[in-house]
Coordinates of C-alpha atoms in Angstrom, one line a residue:
M18 CA 76.9 10.4 -22.6
H19 CA 80.7 11.5 -23.6
R20 CA 80.7 15.5 -23.9
C21 CA 83.3 16.5 -26.4
F22 CA 84.2 20.1 -26.8
I23 CA 86.1 20.9 -29.9
S24 CA 87.1 23.9 -32.2
R25 CA 88.3 24.4 -35.5
N26 CA 89.9 21.4 -37.0
Q27 CA 90.3 19.3 -33.7
R28 CA 88.9 15.7 -33.7
P29 CA 86.6 14.7 -30.7
E30 CA 87.9 12.4 -28.3
H31 CA 84.8 9.9 -28.8
V32 CA 82.9 9.9 -32.1
A33 CA 79.9 8.1 -33.2
E34 CA 78.4 6.3 -36.3
V35 CA 74.9 7.9 -36.3
Y36 CA 74.5 11.5 -35.5
A37 CA 71.6 14.0 -34.8
L38 CA 72.6 17.3 -36.3
G39 CA 71.0 20.5 -35.1
M40 CA 71.3 23.4 -32.5
F41 CA 68.7 21.8 -30.3
D42 CA 67.8 25.1 -28.4
G43 CA 65.0 24.0 -25.7
V44 CA 65.0 20.5 -27.0
H45 CA 61.4 20.6 -27.9
I46 CA 59.1 18.0 -28.8
G47 CA 60.2 18.1 -32.4
H48 CA 63.8 17.7 -31.3
M49 CA 63.2 14.8 -29.1
A50 CA 61.5 13.2 -32.1
L51 CA 64.6 13.8 -34.2
L52 CA 67.2 12.4 -31.1
Q53 CA 64.8 9.2 -30.7
R54 CA 65.1 8.5 -34.4
A55 CA 68.7 8.6 -34.3
V56 CA 69.0 6.7 -30.9
K57 CA 66.6 4.0 -33.0
I58 CA 68.8 4.0 -36.1
A59 CA 72.1 3.6 -34.4
G60 CA 70.2 0.7 -32.3
E61 CA 69.4 -1.2 -35.4
R62 CA 72.9 -0.8 -36.5
G63 CA 74.4 -2.0 -33.3
A64 CA 76.3 1.5 -33.6
T65 CA 76.7 4.4 -31.4
C66 CA 74.3 7.4 -31.6
G67 CA 76.0 11.2 -31.5
V68 CA 74.7 14.7 -31.6
Y69 CA 76.5 16.9 -33.3
T70 CA 75.7 20.8 -32.0
F71 CA 77.3 24.3 -31.6
D72 CA 78.2 26.0 -28.2
V73 CA 76.2 29.1 -29.3
H74 CA 73.4 29.8 -31.8
P75 CA 75.1 30.8 -35.2
V76 CA 73.3 34.0 -35.2
K77 CA 75.4 35.3 -32.5
V78 CA 78.0 35.0 -35.0
V79 CA 76.5 35.7 -38.3
R80 CA 74.6 38.7 -37.0
A81 CA 76.5 39.7 -33.9
E82 CA 74.3 43.2 -33.8
R83 CA 71.0 41.1 -33.5
T84 CA 69.3 40.2 -30.1
H85 CA 69.2 36.5 -29.4
H86 CA 67.5 34.7 -26.5
A87 CA 68.6 31.2 -25.9
V88 CA 65.9 28.9 -24.5
M89 CA 68.1 27.0 -22.2
S90 CA 71.9 26.8 -21.4
L91 CA 74.3 24.4 -23.0
D92 CA 74.4 22.3 -20.1
D93 CA 70.7 22.3 -19.9
R94 CA 70.7 21.2 -23.6
L95 CA 73.1 18.7 -23.3
N96 CA 71.4 16.9 -19.9
L97 CA 67.9 16.8 -21.9
I98 CA 69.7 15.3 -25.0
E99 CA 71.6 12.5 -22.8
S100 CA 68.0 11.8 -21.2
A101 CA 67.2 10.7 -25.1
G102 CA 69.8 8.2 -24.8
V103 CA 72.3 9.5 -27.0
D104 CA 76.1 8.3 -26.2
V105 CA 78.3 11.1 -27.3
A106 CA 77.7 14.8 -27.7
V107 CA 80.0 16.8 -30.1
V108 CA 79.6 20.4 -29.2
H109 CA 81.4 22.6 -31.8
A110 CA 82.8 26.2 -31.1
F111 CA 80.9 28.1 -33.7
D112 CA 83.2 30.9 -35.0
S113 CA 83.5 32.8 -38.4
E114 CA 85.8 30.2 -40.1
L115 CA 82.8 27.6 -39.5
A116 CA 80.4 30.1 -40.5
S117 CA 82.1 30.8 -43.8
M118 CA 82.4 27.4 -44.7
S119 CA 80.6 26.2 -48.0
P120 CA 78.1 23.1 -47.9
E121 CA 80.7 21.1 -49.7
A122 CA 83.7 21.7 -47.4
F123 CA 81.1 21.3 -44.3
V124 CA 80.3 17.5 -45.3
S125 CA 83.6 16.7 -46.2
R126 CA 86.0 18.2 -43.4
V127 CA 83.4 18.2 -40.5
L128 CA 80.7 15.4 -41.2
R129 CA 83.2 12.8 -42.9
G130 CA 86.6 14.4 -41.4
T131 CA 85.9 15.4 -38.0
L132 CA 82.9 13.4 -37.1
D133 CA 83.6 10.4 -39.3
A134 CA 80.0 10.0 -39.6
Q135 CA 78.2 7.0 -41.3
C136 CA 74.6 8.5 -40.9
V137 CA 73.0 11.5 -39.9
V138 CA 69.7 12.5 -39.0
V139 CA 68.1 16.1 -39.6
G140 CA 64.7 17.8 -39.4
F141 CA 63.0 19.0 -42.3
D142 CA 64.5 22.6 -42.3
Y143 CA 67.8 21.9 -41.4
S144 CA 70.3 24.5 -43.3
F145 CA 74.1 24.5 -43.2
G146 CA 77.2 26.0 -44.7
R147 CA 78.1 29.7 -45.6
G148 CA 74.6 31.7 -45.3
G149 CA 72.7 28.3 -44.6
A150 CA 73.0 27.8 -48.4
G151 CA 72.8 23.9 -47.9
T152 CA 69.2 22.6 -47.6
T153 CA 68.0 19.1 -46.7
A154 CA 68.3 18.3 -50.5
T155 CA 71.7 19.6 -50.6
L156 CA 72.8 17.4 -47.8
E157 CA 71.2 14.4 -49.3
L158 CA 73.2 14.9 -52.7
L159 CA 76.6 15.8 -50.9
A160 CA 76.4 13.1 -48.0
H161 CA 75.3 10.1 -50.9
D162 CA 78.9 11.2 -52.6
A163 CA 80.8 11.3 -49.3
G164 CA 79.5 7.6 -48.2
I165 CA 77.1 9.1 -45.7
C166 CA 73.2 8.3 -45.6
V167 CA 70.7 10.9 -44.7
E168 CA 67.4 10.6 -42.9
T169 CA 65.1 13.7 -43.1
L170 CA 62.4 14.0 -40.3
P171 CA 58.8 15.7 -41.5
P172 CA 58.1 18.5 -38.9
V173 CA 55.9 17.6 -35.4
Q174 CA 53.2 20.0 -35.7
I175 CA 50.7 21.6 -33.1
D176 CA 48.0 23.6 -34.3
G177 CA 48.7 23.1 -37.9
A178 CA 52.2 24.5 -37.5
P179 CA 55.7 23.2 -37.2
V180 CA 57.0 22.8 -33.7
S181 CA 60.1 25.4 -33.3
S182 CA 62.1 27.0 -31.1
T183 CA 61.1 30.4 -32.4
R184 CA 57.5 29.5 -31.5
V185 CA 58.9 28.5 -27.7
R186 CA 60.6 31.9 -27.3
A187 CA 57.5 33.7 -28.8
A188 CA 55.4 31.9 -26.3
L189 CA 57.6 32.6 -23.5
A190 CA 58.2 36.1 -24.3
S191 CA 54.4 36.8 -24.1
G192 CA 53.9 35.1 -21.0
E193 CA 52.0 32.0 -22.4
V194 CA 53.9 29.4 -20.3
E195 CA 51.4 26.7 -21.0
R196 CA 51.6 27.2 -24.5
A197 CA 55.5 26.6 -24.1
A198 CA 55.2 23.6 -22.2
L199 CA 52.9 22.3 -24.8
L200 CA 55.5 22.9 -27.4
L201 CA 58.5 21.6 -25.1
G202 CA 56.8 18.7 -23.9
R203 CA 57.6 19.6 -20.4
R204 CA 57.4 22.7 -18.1
H205 CA 59.9 25.6 -19.1
F206 CA 62.5 25.9 -16.2
V207 CA 65.2 28.7 -15.5
R208 CA 68.4 28.1 -13.3
G209 CA 70.0 30.8 -11.3
I210 CA 71.4 32.3 -8.2
V211 CA 69.1 33.3 -5.2
E212 CA 69.9 36.5 -4.1
S213 CA 68.6 38.7 -1.4
G214 CA 65.8 41.0 -2.1
R215 CA 64.0 43.9 -0.4
G216 CA 62.1 41.3 2.2
V217 CA 58.6 42.6 1.2
G218 CA 57.6 39.0 0.8
R219 CA 58.8 38.0 4.2
R220 CA 57.0 40.6 5.8
L221 CA 53.7 39.8 4.3
G222 CA 54.2 36.1 5.5
I223 CA 54.8 34.8 2.0
P224 CA 58.9 34.6 1.6
T225 CA 60.0 34.4 -2.0
A226 CA 63.2 33.5 -3.6
N227 CA 64.7 36.1 -5.7
V228 CA 66.4 34.4 -8.7
S229 CA 69.1 36.1 -10.8
V230 CA 68.8 34.5 -14.5
P231 CA 71.6 35.3 -16.9

């Protein structure tokens, strides 16, 4: 998978015809359904499939005072996205300029101008543009005028509620790792550096790895 990191008005080195749009934090089962649908549409069109995402969650820019814990790192996100069969990942540096862009400008300048998208696939709760003003209905209207087709996927539900990164974070925060695994479609994992500890486990005959996780 080609990985293209862009900022401001840069054009990625590699583009696709069909894009899945989203943050994809955690790449849970709802995200995987969306990615697989985009890959299928691209295959039916004989086109390449891409993902358009951000380097950091928008809340870190628009609400800098608010604490936000990502489910996983950008590299791990991209590795899982690649496993779904995506050809190109365009990672846009999210900044105040992008945050203040109107829905109309986002479609014309980013989807059409930067990505040259022909078709985009989004989740039922996708929002975009300044203050999240753009909804899926807005996207369908604006994209139609720009010659871009849109497919909106219904939610993947577990226990009568849509699977979401918020639910994954809540499950992990409360120690419900089995619940998180159900939502993710795999066990949650973290990466970090193994550091020396106090050696208590070793003295008890059960040495452990002390992992420093960012």
